């Protein structure tokens, strides 16, 4: 699908990917020491090397939830550190947040998958750049509004000119400077 990778919203992280290799599986880790070892054993039996831990927004139909405040849900950077330090087989981990938004440049527009990522997302997902660069640690530290476009997204939004240095808008009024375009993936490449 069409997608754009951007850096933003570190403080509202709600999705975290733990990437260990190629295969992908969604797991729910049990709480408690015995549950932790059982979860690790089950993961090893599955042969999974790429685990995605995803938070889900609580239902809003009870007064208890409303009194607790639904804004205080989701995974945090402390959770990320805890998982890396607790599960010995985790090789590397990266946080992401994903949502669908309209992406525009001048009169060109498409609905795309927007993924808010950290710099190590490139290597962990075996992405290659066709031009420009990926998001850097400096971008991350400065909360820079920069974006990397997927090849297909770049073709739609920038049919006749180079997107590097140009601006795209995400949603209604969030603007990002394009710093890179990823290479097209081969049809056989997962």
C-alpha positions as a Python dict, from the first residue, in 0.01 Angstrom:
ca = {
    (1, 'X'): (0, 0, 0),
    (2, 'X'): (84, 363, -24),
    (3, 'X'): (260, 500, 280),
    (4, 'X'): (462, 789, 414),
    (5, 'X'): (710, 765, 699),
    (6, 'X'): (743, 1068, 922),
    (7, 'X'): (884, 1180, 1256),
    (8, 'X'): (637, 1327, 1504),
    (9, 'X'): (430, 1262, 1817),
    (10, 'X'): (689, 1087, 2032),
    (11, 'X'): (492, 1179, 2345),
    (12, 'X'): (171, 1014, 2218),
    (13, 'X'): (321, 679, 2129),
    (14, 'X'): (49, 415, 2106),
    (15, 'X'): (200, 148, 1886),
    (16, 'X'): (531, -29, 1928),
    (17, 'X'): (696, -281, 1705),
    (18, 'X'): (954, -527, 1831),
    (19, 'X'): (1144, -650, 1531),
    (20, 'X'): (1369, -952, 1553),
    (21, 'X'): (1378, -1080, 1195),
    (22, 'X'): (1138, -1162, 915),
    (23, 'X'): (822, -1348, 1023),
    (24, 'X'): (549, -1152, 1200),
    (25, 'X'): (305, -1250, 1472),
    (26, 'X'): (89, -1060, 1719),
    (27, 'X'): (121, -1178, 2078),
    (28, 'X'): (-20, -1078, 2411),
    (29, 'X'): (239, -1115, 2684),
    (30, 'X'): (106, -1244, 3015),
    (31, 'X'): (175, -1054, 3336),
    (32, 'X'): (387, -1216, 3605),
    (33, 'X'): (707, -1418, 3612),
    (34, 'X'): (554, -1758, 3528),
    (35, 'X'): (348, -1601, 3251),
    (36, 'X'): (658, -1434, 3109),
    (37, 'X'): (845, -1763, 3071),
    (38, 'X'): (538, -1934, 2925),
    (39, 'X'): (500, -1652, 2669),
    (40, 'X'): (868, -1679, 2573),
    (41, 'X'): (834, -2058, 2533),
    (42, 'X'): (527, -2018, 2310),
    (43, 'X'): (701, -1756, 2096),
    (44, 'X'): (1002, -1985, 2050),
    (45, 'X'): (774, -2274, 1952),
    (46, 'X'): (609, -2057, 1687),
    (47, 'X'): (949, -1972, 1544),
    (48, 'X'): (846, -1607, 1532),
    (49, 'X'): (1126, -1361, 1482),
    (50, 'X'): (924, -1041, 1435),
    (51, 'X'): (681, -953, 1715),
    (52, 'X'): (445, -656, 1710),
    (53, 'X'): (307, -537, 2043),
    (54, 'X'): (5, -317, 1978),
    (55, 'X'): (-202, -118, 2227),
    (56, 'X'): (-577, -98, 2181),
    (57, 'X'): (-789, 192, 2302),
    (58, 'X'): (-1020, 89, 2589),
    (59, 'X'): (-1395, 90, 2530),
    (60, 'X'): (-1565, 414, 2628),
    (61, 'X'): (-1899, 271, 2737),
    (62, 'X'): (-1845, 253, 3113),
    (63, 'X'): (-1837, 530, 3370),
    (64, 'X'): (-1533, 372, 3534),
    (65, 'X'): (-1327, 420, 3220),
    (66, 'X'): (-1441, 780, 3188),
    (67, 'X'): (-1342, 855, 3547),
    (68, 'X'): (-999, 698, 3494),
    (69, 'X'): (-937, 908, 3184),
    (70, 'X'): (-896, 738, 2848),
    (71, 'X'): (-599, 956, 2754),
    (72, 'X'): (-377, 758, 2989),
    (73, 'X'): (-368, 436, 2788),
    (74, 'X'): (-117, 278, 2555),
    (75, 'X'): (244, 173, 2555),
    (76, 'X'): (520, 399, 2683),
    (77, 'X'): (895, 426, 2634),
    (78, 'X'): (930, 268, 2980),
    (79, 'X'): (739, -34, 2846),
    (80, 'X'): (978, -50, 2550),
    (81, 'X'): (1282, -51, 2782),
    (82, 'X'): (1120, -310, 3009),
    (83, 'X'): (1055, -549, 2719),
    (84, 'X'): (1409, -513, 2582),
    (85, 'X'): (1562, -566, 2927),
    (86, 'X'): (1330, -849, 3035),
    (87, 'X'): (1313, -1077, 2730),
    (88, 'X'): (1662, -1211, 2654),
    (89, 'X'): (1586, -1305, 2293),
    (90, 'X'): (1499, -948, 2187),
    (91, 'X'): (1775, -834, 1952),
    (92, 'X'): (1639, -490, 1869),
    (93, 'X'): (1318, -291, 1910),
    (94, 'X'): (1163, 20, 1760),
    (95, 'X'): (849, 221, 1846),
    (96, 'X'): (599, 316, 1575),
    (97, 'X'): (262, 487, 1551),
    (98, 'X'): (45, 422, 1247),
    (99, 'X'): (-270, 587, 1112),
    (100, 'X'): (-443, 670, 782),
    (101, 'X'): (-454, 1032, 667),
    (102, 'X'): (-491, 1238, 351),
    (103, 'X'): (-149, 1332, 212),
    (104, 'X'): (-132, 1631, -23),
    (105, 'X'): (108, 1826, -240),
    (106, 'X'): (-52, 2115, -430),
    (107, 'X'): (-345, 1967, -626),
    (108, 'X'): (-228, 1606, -582),
    (109, 'X'): (-384, 1407, -299),
    (110, 'X'): (-414, 1049, -175),
    (111, 'X'): (-519, 866, 138),
    (112, 'X'): (-208, 701, 271),
    (113, 'X'): (-70, 501, 560),
    (114, 'X'): (128, 736, 782),
    (115, 'X'): (389, 574, 1006),
    (116, 'X'): (564, 772, 1278),
    (117, 'X'): (902, 608, 1336),
    (118, 'X'): (1247, 625, 1490),
    (119, 'X'): (1571, 623, 1282),
    (120, 'X'): (1634, 248, 1331),
    (121, 'X'): (1308, 165, 1149),
    (122, 'X'): (1495, 169, 814),
    (123, 'X'): (1742, -107, 901),
    (124, 'X'): (1497, -318, 1098),
    (125, 'X'): (1253, -329, 807),
    (126, 'X'): (1524, -379, 541),
    (127, 'X'): (1415, -67, 352),
    (128, 'X'): (1638, 94, 91),
    (129, 'X'): (1645, 454, -22),
    (130, 'X'): (1616, 547, -389),
    (131, 'X'): (1698, 914, -324),
    (132, 'X'): (1762, 1147, -36),
    (133, 'X'): (1801, 1013, 318),
    (134, 'X'): (1602, 851, 596),
    (135, 'X'): (1498, 1017, 921),
    (136, 'X'): (1802, 1083, 1141),
    (137, 'X'): (1868, 1100, 1513),
    (138, 'X'): (1907, 1479, 1477),
    (139, 'X'): (1555, 1497, 1328),
    (140, 'X'): (1436, 1289, 1622),
    (141, 'X'): (1607, 1505, 1883),
    (142, 'X'): (1474, 1827, 1727),
    (143, 'X'): (1119, 1696, 1666),
    (144, 'X'): (1174, 1801, 1305),
    (145, 'X'): (876, 1786, 1070),
    (146, 'X'): (1040, 1575, 802),
    (147, 'X'): (899, 1288, 596),
    (148, 'X'): (1022, 999, 384),
    (149, 'X'): (785, 895, 106),
    (150, 'X'): (729, 546, -27),
    (151, 'X'): (812, 522, -398),
    (152, 'X'): (446, 485, -499),
    (153, 'X'): (341, 784, -286),
    (154, 'X'): (613, 998, -441),
    (155, 'X'): (498, 904, -792),
    (156, 'X'): (140, 1013, -720),
    (157, 'X'): (224, 1339, -540),
    (158, 'X'): (527, 1441, -747),
    (159, 'X'): (459, 1307, -1096),
    (160, 'X'): (696, 1534, -1286),
    (161, 'X'): (946, 1668, -1034),
    (162, 'X'): (1182, 1569, -753),
    (163, 'X'): (1008, 1559, -413),
    (164, 'X'): (1327, 1615, -212),
    (165, 'X'): (1301, 1947, -30),
    (166, 'X'): (933, 1988, -122),
    (167, 'X'): (650, 2002, 132),
    (168, 'X'): (361, 1762, 187),
    (169, 'X'): (66, 1816, 418),
    (170, 'X'): (-67, 1539, 641),
    (171, 'X'): (-430, 1578, 741),
    (172, 'X'): (-559, 1933, 756),
    (173, 'X'): (-268, 2154, 857),
    (174, 'X'): (46, 1954, 940),
    (175, 'X'): (332, 2021, 698),
    (176, 'X'): (643, 1810, 646),
    (177, 'X'): (955, 1858, 437),
    (178, 'X'): (1040, 1557, 221),
    (179, 'X'): (1395, 1437, 287),
    (180, 'X'): (1390, 1097, 115),
    (181, 'X'): (1209, 842, -102),
    (182, 'X'): (1230, 468, -43),
    (183, 'X'): (1311, 224, -322),
    (184, 'X'): (1033, 8, -466),
    (185, 'X'): (1021, -337, -314),
    (186, 'X'): (1045, -638, -542),
    (187, 'X'): (706, -815, -581),
    (188, 'X'): (846, -1130, -418),
    (189, 'X'): (995, -943, -121),
    (190, 'X'): (761, -1004, 179),
}
